[in-house]
mmCIF file with all atom_site columns, C-alpha atoms and ligand atoms in Angstrom:
data_model
loop_
_atom_site.group_PDB
_atom_site.id
_atom_site.type_symbol
_atom_site.label_atom_id
_atom_site.label_alt_id
_atom_site.label_comp_id
_atom_site.label_asym_id
_atom_site.label_entity_id
_atom_site.label_seq_id
_atom_site.pdbx_PDB_ins_code
_atom_site.Cartn_x
_atom_site.Cartn_y
_atom_site.Cartn_z
_atom_site.occupancy
_atom_site.B_iso_or_equiv
_atom_site.pdbx_formal_charge
_atom_site.auth_seq_id
_atom_site.auth_comp_id
_atom_site.auth_asym_id
_atom_site.auth_atom_id
_atom_site.pdbx_PDB_model_num
ATOM   1   C  CA  . MET U 1 1   ? 17.117  37.025  1.525   1.00 0.00 ? 1   MET U CA  1
ATOM   2   C  CA  . LYS U 1 2   ? 13.638  36.255  0.234   1.00 0.00 ? 2   LYS U CA  1
ATOM   3   C  CA  . LYS U 1 3   ? 15.079  33.949  -2.363  1.00 0.00 ? 3   LYS U CA  1
ATOM   4   C  CA  . SER U 1 4   ? 16.936  31.908  0.206   1.00 0.00 ? 4   SER U CA  1
ATOM   5   C  CA  . ILE U 1 5   ? 13.753  31.456  2.201   1.00 0.00 ? 5   ILE U CA  1
ATOM   6   C  CA  . ILE U 1 6   ? 11.960  30.156  -0.881  1.00 0.00 ? 6   ILE U CA  1
ATOM   7   C  CA  . VAL U 1 7   ? 14.831  27.836  -1.692  1.00 0.00 ? 7   VAL U CA  1
ATOM   8   C  CA  . ALA U 1 8   ? 14.843  26.535  1.877   1.00 0.00 ? 8   ALA U CA  1
ATOM   9   C  CA  . ALA U 1 9   ? 11.085  25.955  1.721   1.00 0.00 ? 9   ALA U CA  1
ATOM   10  C  CA  . ILE U 1 10  ? 11.371  24.003  -1.516  1.00 0.00 ? 10  ILE U CA  1
ATOM   11  C  CA  . VAL U 1 11  ? 14.227  21.924  -0.203  1.00 0.00 ? 11  VAL U CA  1
ATOM   12  C  CA  . SER U 1 12  ? 12.318  21.011  2.932   1.00 0.00 ? 12  SER U CA  1
ATOM   13  C  CA  . LEU U 1 13  ? 9.218   20.134  0.897   1.00 0.00 ? 13  LEU U CA  1
ATOM   14  C  CA  . LEU U 1 14  ? 11.240  17.853  -1.322  1.00 0.00 ? 14  LEU U CA  1
ATOM   15  C  CA  . ALA U 1 15  ? 12.866  16.242  1.670   1.00 0.00 ? 15  ALA U CA  1
ATOM   16  C  CA  . ALA U 1 16  ? 9.465   15.646  3.270   1.00 0.00 ? 16  ALA U CA  1
ATOM   17  C  CA  . SER U 1 17  ? 7.977   13.978  0.220   1.00 0.00 ? 17  SER U CA  1
ATOM   18  C  CA  . ALA U 1 18  ? 11.057  11.836  -0.328  1.00 0.00 ? 18  ALA U CA  1
ATOM   19  C  CA  . ALA U 1 19  ? 10.885  10.700  3.283   1.00 0.00 ? 19  ALA U CA  1
ATOM   20  C  CA  . ARG U 1 20  ? 7.237   9.818   2.844   1.00 0.00 ? 20  ARG U CA  1
ATOM   21  C  CA  . ALA U 1 21  ? 7.871   7.758   -0.264  1.00 0.00 ? 21  ALA U CA  1
ATOM   22  C  CA  . GLU U 1 22  ? 10.523  5.836   1.625   1.00 0.00 ? 22  GLU U CA  1
ATOM   23  C  CA  . ASP U 1 23  ? 8.192   5.340   4.578   1.00 0.00 ? 23  ASP U CA  1
ATOM   24  C  CA  . ASN U 1 24  ? 5.581   3.856   2.282   1.00 0.00 ? 24  ASN U CA  1
ATOM   25  C  CA  . LYS U 1 25  ? 8.055   1.363   0.919   1.00 0.00 ? 25  LYS U CA  1
ATOM   26  C  CA  . ALA U 1 26  ? 9.319   0.492   4.393   1.00 0.00 ? 26  ALA U CA  1
ATOM   27  C  CA  . LEU U 1 27  ? 5.793   -0.016  5.694   1.00 0.00 ? 27  LEU U CA  1
ATOM   28  C  CA  . TYR U 1 28  ? 4.802   -2.049  2.690   1.00 0.00 ? 28  TYR U CA  1
ATOM   29  C  CA  . ASP U 1 29  ? 7.868   -4.256  2.851   1.00 0.00 ? 29  ASP U CA  1
ATOM   30  C  CA  . GLN U 1 30  ? 7.361   -4.772  6.560   1.00 0.00 ? 30  GLN U CA  1
ATOM   31  C  CA  . HIS U 1 31  ? 3.611   -5.397  6.686   1.00 0.00 ? 31  HIS U CA  1
ATOM   32  C  CA  . CYS U 1 32  ? 2.366   -6.310  3.243   1.00 0.00 ? 32  CYS U CA  1
ATOM   33  C  CA  . ALA U 1 33  ? 5.069   -7.798  1.035   1.00 0.00 ? 33  ALA U CA  1
ATOM   34  C  CA  . LYS U 1 34  ? 4.934   -11.255 2.585   1.00 0.00 ? 34  LYS U CA  1
ATOM   35  C  CA  . CYS U 1 35  ? 1.566   -11.755 0.915   1.00 0.00 ? 35  CYS U CA  1
ATOM   36  C  CA  . HIS U 1 36  ? 1.365   -9.161  -1.829  1.00 0.00 ? 36  HIS U CA  1
ATOM   37  C  CA  . GLY U 1 37  ? 4.986   -9.522  -2.860  1.00 0.00 ? 37  GLY U CA  1
ATOM   38  C  CA  . GLU U 1 38  ? 7.599   -6.779  -3.078  1.00 0.00 ? 38  GLU U CA  1
ATOM   39  C  CA  . ASP U 1 39  ? 6.476   -6.182  -6.649  1.00 0.00 ? 39  ASP U CA  1
ATOM   40  C  CA  . GLY U 1 40  ? 2.728   -6.364  -5.891  1.00 0.00 ? 40  GLY U CA  1
ATOM   41  C  CA  . LYS U 1 41  ? 2.207   -9.574  -7.841  1.00 0.00 ? 41  LYS U CA  1
ATOM   42  C  CA  . GLY U 1 42  ? 1.180   -11.630 -4.841  1.00 0.00 ? 42  GLY U CA  1
ATOM   43  C  CA  . ASP U 1 43  ? 3.618   -14.219 -6.048  1.00 0.00 ? 43  ASP U CA  1
ATOM   44  C  CA  . THR U 1 44  ? 4.730   -15.321 -2.568  1.00 0.00 ? 44  THR U CA  1
ATOM   45  C  CA  . LYS U 1 45  ? 4.076   -18.516 -0.685  1.00 0.00 ? 45  LYS U CA  1
ATOM   46  C  CA  . MET U 1 46  ? 1.459   -16.831 1.520   1.00 0.00 ? 46  MET U CA  1
ATOM   47  C  CA  . GLY U 1 47  ? 0.096   -14.762 -1.324  1.00 0.00 ? 47  GLY U CA  1
ATOM   48  C  CA  . LYS U 1 48  ? -0.530  -17.810 -3.470  1.00 0.00 ? 48  LYS U CA  1
ATOM   49  C  CA  . LYS U 1 49  ? -2.063  -19.720 -0.604  1.00 0.00 ? 49  LYS U CA  1
ATOM   50  C  CA  . LEU U 1 50  ? -4.454  -16.894 0.275   1.00 0.00 ? 50  LEU U CA  1
ATOM   51  C  CA  . GLY U 1 51  ? -5.240  -15.824 -3.273  1.00 0.00 ? 51  GLY U CA  1
ATOM   52  C  CA  . ALA U 1 52  ? -3.562  -12.417 -3.384  1.00 0.00 ? 52  ALA U CA  1
ATOM   53  C  CA  . LYS U 1 53  ? -4.172  -10.741 -6.714  1.00 0.00 ? 53  LYS U CA  1
ATOM   54  C  CA  . ASP U 1 54  ? -1.654  -9.382  -9.170  1.00 0.00 ? 54  ASP U CA  1
ATOM   55  C  CA  . TYR U 1 55  ? -1.578  -5.649  -8.557  1.00 0.00 ? 55  TYR U CA  1
ATOM   56  C  CA  . THR U 1 56  ? 0.513   -5.000  -11.634 1.00 0.00 ? 56  THR U CA  1
ATOM   57  C  CA  . ASP U 1 57  ? -2.586  -5.973  -13.631 1.00 0.00 ? 57  ASP U CA  1
ATOM   58  C  CA  . PRO U 1 58  ? -4.502  -2.844  -14.713 1.00 0.00 ? 58  PRO U CA  1
ATOM   59  C  CA  . LYS U 1 59  ? -7.793  -4.770  -14.513 1.00 0.00 ? 59  LYS U CA  1
ATOM   60  C  CA  . VAL U 1 60  ? -7.152  -5.589  -10.866 1.00 0.00 ? 60  VAL U CA  1
ATOM   61  C  CA  . GLN U 1 61  ? -6.251  -1.958  -10.184 1.00 0.00 ? 61  GLN U CA  1
ATOM   62  C  CA  . ASP U 1 62  ? -9.358  -0.665  -11.975 1.00 0.00 ? 62  ASP U CA  1
ATOM   63  C  CA  . ALA U 1 63  ? -11.613 -2.977  -10.011 1.00 0.00 ? 63  ALA U CA  1
ATOM   64  C  CA  . LEU U 1 64  ? -10.214 -1.731  -6.711  1.00 0.00 ? 64  LEU U CA  1
ATOM   65  C  CA  . LYS U 1 65  ? -11.702 1.472   -5.387  1.00 0.00 ? 65  LYS U CA  1
ATOM   66  C  CA  . ASP U 1 66  ? -9.713  3.643   -3.011  1.00 0.00 ? 66  ASP U CA  1
ATOM   67  C  CA  . ASP U 1 67  ? -12.360 3.424   -0.266  1.00 0.00 ? 67  ASP U CA  1
ATOM   68  C  CA  . ALA U 1 68  ? -12.389 -0.359  -0.470  1.00 0.00 ? 68  ALA U CA  1
ATOM   69  C  CA  . ALA U 1 69  ? -8.599  -0.432  -0.346  1.00 0.00 ? 69  ALA U CA  1
ATOM   70  C  CA  . ILE U 1 70  ? -8.502  1.826   2.728   1.00 0.00 ? 70  ILE U CA  1
ATOM   71  C  CA  . LYS U 1 71  ? -11.237 -0.181  4.423   1.00 0.00 ? 71  LYS U CA  1
ATOM   72  C  CA  . ALA U 1 72  ? -9.479  -3.490  3.726   1.00 0.00 ? 72  ALA U CA  1
ATOM   73  C  CA  . ILE U 1 73  ? -6.195  -2.184  5.118   1.00 0.00 ? 73  ILE U CA  1
ATOM   74  C  CA  . LYS U 1 74  ? -7.913  -0.789  8.229   1.00 0.00 ? 74  LYS U CA  1
ATOM   75  C  CA  . GLU U 1 75  ? -10.333 -3.599  8.928   1.00 0.00 ? 75  GLU U CA  1
ATOM   76  C  CA  . GLY U 1 76  ? -8.770  -6.553  7.179   1.00 0.00 ? 76  GLY U CA  1
ATOM   77  C  CA  . LEU U 1 77  ? -10.473 -8.934  4.811   1.00 0.00 ? 77  LEU U CA  1
ATOM   78  C  CA  . LYS U 1 78  ? -12.402 -12.143 5.348   1.00 0.00 ? 78  LYS U CA  1
ATOM   79  C  CA  . LYS U 1 79  ? -13.430 -14.824 2.956   1.00 0.00 ? 79  LYS U CA  1
ATOM   80  C  CA  . ASP U 1 80  ? -15.985 -17.375 4.128   1.00 0.00 ? 80  ASP U CA  1
ATOM   81  C  CA  . ASP U 1 81  ? -15.335 -16.395 7.749   1.00 0.00 ? 81  ASP U CA  1
ATOM   82  C  CA  . THR U 1 82  ? -11.606 -16.982 7.436   1.00 0.00 ? 82  THR U CA  1
ATOM   83  C  CA  . THR U 1 83  ? -9.334  -13.983 7.809   1.00 0.00 ? 83  THR U CA  1
ATOM   84  C  CA  . ILE U 1 84  ? -7.249  -13.692 4.670   1.00 0.00 ? 84  ILE U CA  1
ATOM   85  C  CA  . MET U 1 85  ? -5.797  -10.311 5.576   1.00 0.00 ? 85  MET U CA  1
ATOM   86  C  CA  . LYS U 1 86  ? -5.462  -8.984  9.072   1.00 0.00 ? 86  LYS U CA  1
ATOM   87  C  CA  . PRO U 1 87  ? -6.277  -5.366  9.898   1.00 0.00 ? 87  PRO U CA  1
ATOM   88  C  CA  . ALA U 1 88  ? -3.143  -3.238  9.899   1.00 0.00 ? 88  ALA U CA  1
ATOM   89  C  CA  . GLU U 1 89  ? -2.545  -2.168  13.461  1.00 0.00 ? 89  GLU U CA  1
ATOM   90  C  CA  . GLY U 1 90  ? -1.074  1.111   14.553  1.00 0.00 ? 90  GLY U CA  1
ATOM   91  C  CA  . LEU U 1 91  ? -1.085  2.782   11.154  1.00 0.00 ? 91  LEU U CA  1
ATOM   92  C  CA  . THR U 1 92  ? -2.331  6.345   10.761  1.00 0.00 ? 92  THR U CA  1
ATOM   93  C  CA  . ASP U 1 93  ? -4.795  7.367   8.037   1.00 0.00 ? 93  ASP U CA  1
ATOM   94  C  CA  . ASP U 1 94  ? -1.930  9.089   6.228   1.00 0.00 ? 94  ASP U CA  1
ATOM   95  C  CA  . GLN U 1 95  ? 0.175   5.937   6.317   1.00 0.00 ? 95  GLN U CA  1
ATOM   96  C  CA  . ILE U 1 96  ? -2.740  3.907   4.979   1.00 0.00 ? 96  ILE U CA  1
ATOM   97  C  CA  . LYS U 1 97  ? -3.276  6.388   2.148   1.00 0.00 ? 97  LYS U CA  1
ATOM   98  C  CA  . GLY U 1 98  ? 0.425   6.209   1.435   1.00 0.00 ? 98  GLY U CA  1
ATOM   99  C  CA  . LEU U 1 99  ? 0.196   2.414   1.216   1.00 0.00 ? 99  LEU U CA  1
ATOM   100 C  CA  . VAL U 1 100 ? -2.690  2.658   -1.256  1.00 0.00 ? 100 VAL U CA  1
ATOM   101 C  CA  . ALA U 1 101 ? -0.644  5.074   -3.362  1.00 0.00 ? 101 ALA U CA  1
ATOM   102 C  CA  . TYR U 1 102 ? 2.314   2.723   -3.128  1.00 0.00 ? 102 TYR U CA  1
ATOM   103 C  CA  . MET U 1 103 ? 0.193   -0.190  -4.353  1.00 0.00 ? 103 MET U CA  1
ATOM   104 C  CA  . ARG U 1 104 ? -1.269  1.910   -7.163  1.00 0.00 ? 104 ARG U CA  1
ATOM   105 C  CA  . ALA U 1 105 ? 2.243   2.394   -8.483  1.00 0.00 ? 105 ALA U CA  1
ATOM   106 C  CA  . PHE U 1 106 ? 2.559   -1.356  -9.154  1.00 0.00 ? 106 PHE U CA  1
ATOM   107 C  CA  . LYS U 1 107 ? 0.180   -0.947  -12.108 1.00 0.00 ? 107 LYS U CA  1
ATOM   108 C  CA  . LYS U 1 108 ? 1.918   -1.690  -15.373 1.00 0.00 ? 108 LYS U CA  1
HETATM 109 C  C1  . HEC Z 2 .   ? -1.604  -12.485 5.308   1.00 0.00 ? 1   HEC Z C1  1
HETATM 110 C  C2  . HEC Z 2 .   ? -1.491  -12.003 3.941   1.00 0.00 ? 1   HEC Z C2  1
HETATM 111 C  C3  . HEC Z 2 .   ? -1.718  -10.526 3.668   1.00 0.00 ? 1   HEC Z C3  1
HETATM 112 C  C4  . HEC Z 2 .   ? -1.064  -9.476  4.222   1.00 0.00 ? 1   HEC Z C4  1
HETATM 113 C  C5  . HEC Z 2 .   ? 0.042   -9.489  5.262   1.00 0.00 ? 1   HEC Z C5  1
HETATM 114 C  C6  . HEC Z 2 .   ? -1.634  -8.298  3.600   1.00 0.00 ? 1   HEC Z C6  1
HETATM 115 N  N1  . HEC Z 2 .   ? -2.601  -8.646  2.710   1.00 0.00 ? 1   HEC Z N1  1
HETATM 116 FE FE1 . HEC Z 2 .   ? -3.704  -7.393  1.564   1.00 0.00 ? 1   HEC Z FE1 1
HETATM 117 N  N2  . HEC Z 2 .   ? -4.787  -8.918  0.887   1.00 0.00 ? 1   HEC Z N2  1
HETATM 118 C  C7  . HEC Z 2 .   ? -4.504  -10.259 1.093   1.00 0.00 ? 1   HEC Z C7  1
HETATM 119 C  C8  . HEC Z 2 .   ? -5.424  -11.072 0.333   1.00 0.00 ? 1   HEC Z C8  1
HETATM 120 C  C9  . HEC Z 2 .   ? -5.423  -12.594 0.296   1.00 0.00 ? 1   HEC Z C9  1
HETATM 121 C  C10 . HEC Z 2 .   ? -6.288  -10.202 -0.336  1.00 0.00 ? 1   HEC Z C10 1
HETATM 122 C  C11 . HEC Z 2 .   ? -7.480  -10.550 -1.254  1.00 0.00 ? 1   HEC Z C11 1
HETATM 123 C  C12 . HEC Z 2 .   ? -7.023  -10.762 -2.692  1.00 0.00 ? 1   HEC Z C12 1
HETATM 124 C  C13 . HEC Z 2 .   ? -6.418  -9.509  -3.278  1.00 0.00 ? 1   HEC Z C13 1
HETATM 125 O  O1  . HEC Z 2 .   ? -7.139  -8.521  -3.461  1.00 0.00 ? 1   HEC Z O1  1
HETATM 126 O  O2  . HEC Z 2 .   ? -5.187  -9.496  -3.529  1.00 0.00 ? 1   HEC Z O2  1
HETATM 127 C  C14 . HEC Z 2 .   ? -5.846  -8.844  0.015   1.00 0.00 ? 1   HEC Z C14 1
HETATM 128 C  C15 . HEC Z 2 .   ? -6.429  -7.690  -0.463  1.00 0.00 ? 1   HEC Z C15 1
HETATM 129 C  C16 . HEC Z 2 .   ? -5.891  -6.431  -0.308  1.00 0.00 ? 1   HEC Z C16 1
HETATM 130 C  C17 . HEC Z 2 .   ? -6.426  -5.229  -0.934  1.00 0.00 ? 1   HEC Z C17 1
HETATM 131 C  C18 . HEC Z 2 .   ? -7.653  -5.162  -1.807  1.00 0.00 ? 1   HEC Z C18 1
HETATM 132 C  C19 . HEC Z 2 .   ? -8.903  -5.068  -0.989  1.00 0.00 ? 1   HEC Z C19 1
HETATM 133 C  C20 . HEC Z 2 .   ? -10.157 -5.169  -1.826  1.00 0.00 ? 1   HEC Z C20 1
HETATM 134 O  O3  . HEC Z 2 .   ? -11.205 -4.697  -1.347  1.00 0.00 ? 1   HEC Z O3  1
HETATM 135 O  O4  . HEC Z 2 .   ? -10.128 -5.724  -2.925  1.00 0.00 ? 1   HEC Z O4  1
HETATM 136 C  C21 . HEC Z 2 .   ? -5.596  -4.209  -0.577  1.00 0.00 ? 1   HEC Z C21 1
HETATM 137 C  C22 . HEC Z 2 .   ? -5.723  -2.752  -0.984  1.00 0.00 ? 1   HEC Z C22 1
HETATM 138 C  C23 . HEC Z 2 .   ? -4.584  -4.779  0.282   1.00 0.00 ? 1   HEC Z C23 1
HETATM 139 N  N3  . HEC Z 2 .   ? -4.783  -6.119  0.428   1.00 0.00 ? 1   HEC Z N3  1
HETATM 140 C  C24 . HEC Z 2 .   ? -3.559  -4.045  0.852   1.00 0.00 ? 1   HEC Z C24 1
HETATM 141 C  C25 . HEC Z 2 .   ? -2.687  -4.542  1.796   1.00 0.00 ? 1   HEC Z C25 1
HETATM 142 C  C26 . HEC Z 2 .   ? -1.722  -3.738  2.504   1.00 0.00 ? 1   HEC Z C26 1
HETATM 143 C  C27 . HEC Z 2 .   ? -1.484  -2.256  2.264   1.00 0.00 ? 1   HEC Z C27 1
HETATM 144 C  C28 . HEC Z 2 .   ? -1.099  -4.552  3.367   1.00 0.00 ? 1   HEC Z C28 1
HETATM 145 C  C29 . HEC Z 2 .   ? -0.034  -4.172  4.393   1.00 0.00 ? 1   HEC Z C29 1
HETATM 146 C  C30 . HEC Z 2 .   ? -0.428  -3.194  5.391   1.00 0.00 ? 1   HEC Z C30 1
HETATM 147 C  C31 . HEC Z 2 .   ? -1.639  -5.883  3.189   1.00 0.00 ? 1   HEC Z C31 1
HETATM 148 N  N4  . HEC Z 2 .   ? -2.595  -5.825  2.238   1.00 0.00 ? 1   HEC Z N4  1
HETATM 149 C  C32 . HEC Z 2 .   ? -1.230  -7.010  3.895   1.00 0.00 ? 1   HEC Z C32 1
HETATM 150 C  C33 . HEC Z 2 .   ? -3.529  -10.754 1.922   1.00 0.00 ? 1   HEC Z C33 1
HETATM 151 C  C34 . HEC Z 2 .   ? -2.674  -10.003 2.711   1.00 0.00 ? 1   HEC Z C34 1
#
């Protein structure tokens, strides 16, 4: 009896984290990939135009602090008064953290 409860708990935990990983990808593909690229390289038409960095590059990853990443996603980014990245609307803090984690995984 006890054992089955533990097994059920583990299974539901695994299911929850798998769902979250998929959510991150879905959110990223929907909101971010057009500039940052599906692979994080920023190698898209928009990404090149706006100067998106290559997030597979460890140097780029090291230079980016989590707080700055979260702030940029929440508030957007400007360069010389031009918006280069719009604030993400309607995302929860957890979703934003998930997106940062998703981008971290691009590091080679
Ligand atoms: C319209 C194009 C565009 C979209 C869409 C976009 N970004 Fe960006 N983003 C940029 C550009 C340009 C930069 C600045 C160069 C760089 O760091 O790649 C940037 C920078 C960043 C940074 C680094 C911020 C810093 O302080 O260095 C993070 C993190 C980031 N974007 C995450 C995201 C996430 C997550 C999404 C989706 C919710 C997203 N971006 C959507 C264009 C975009």
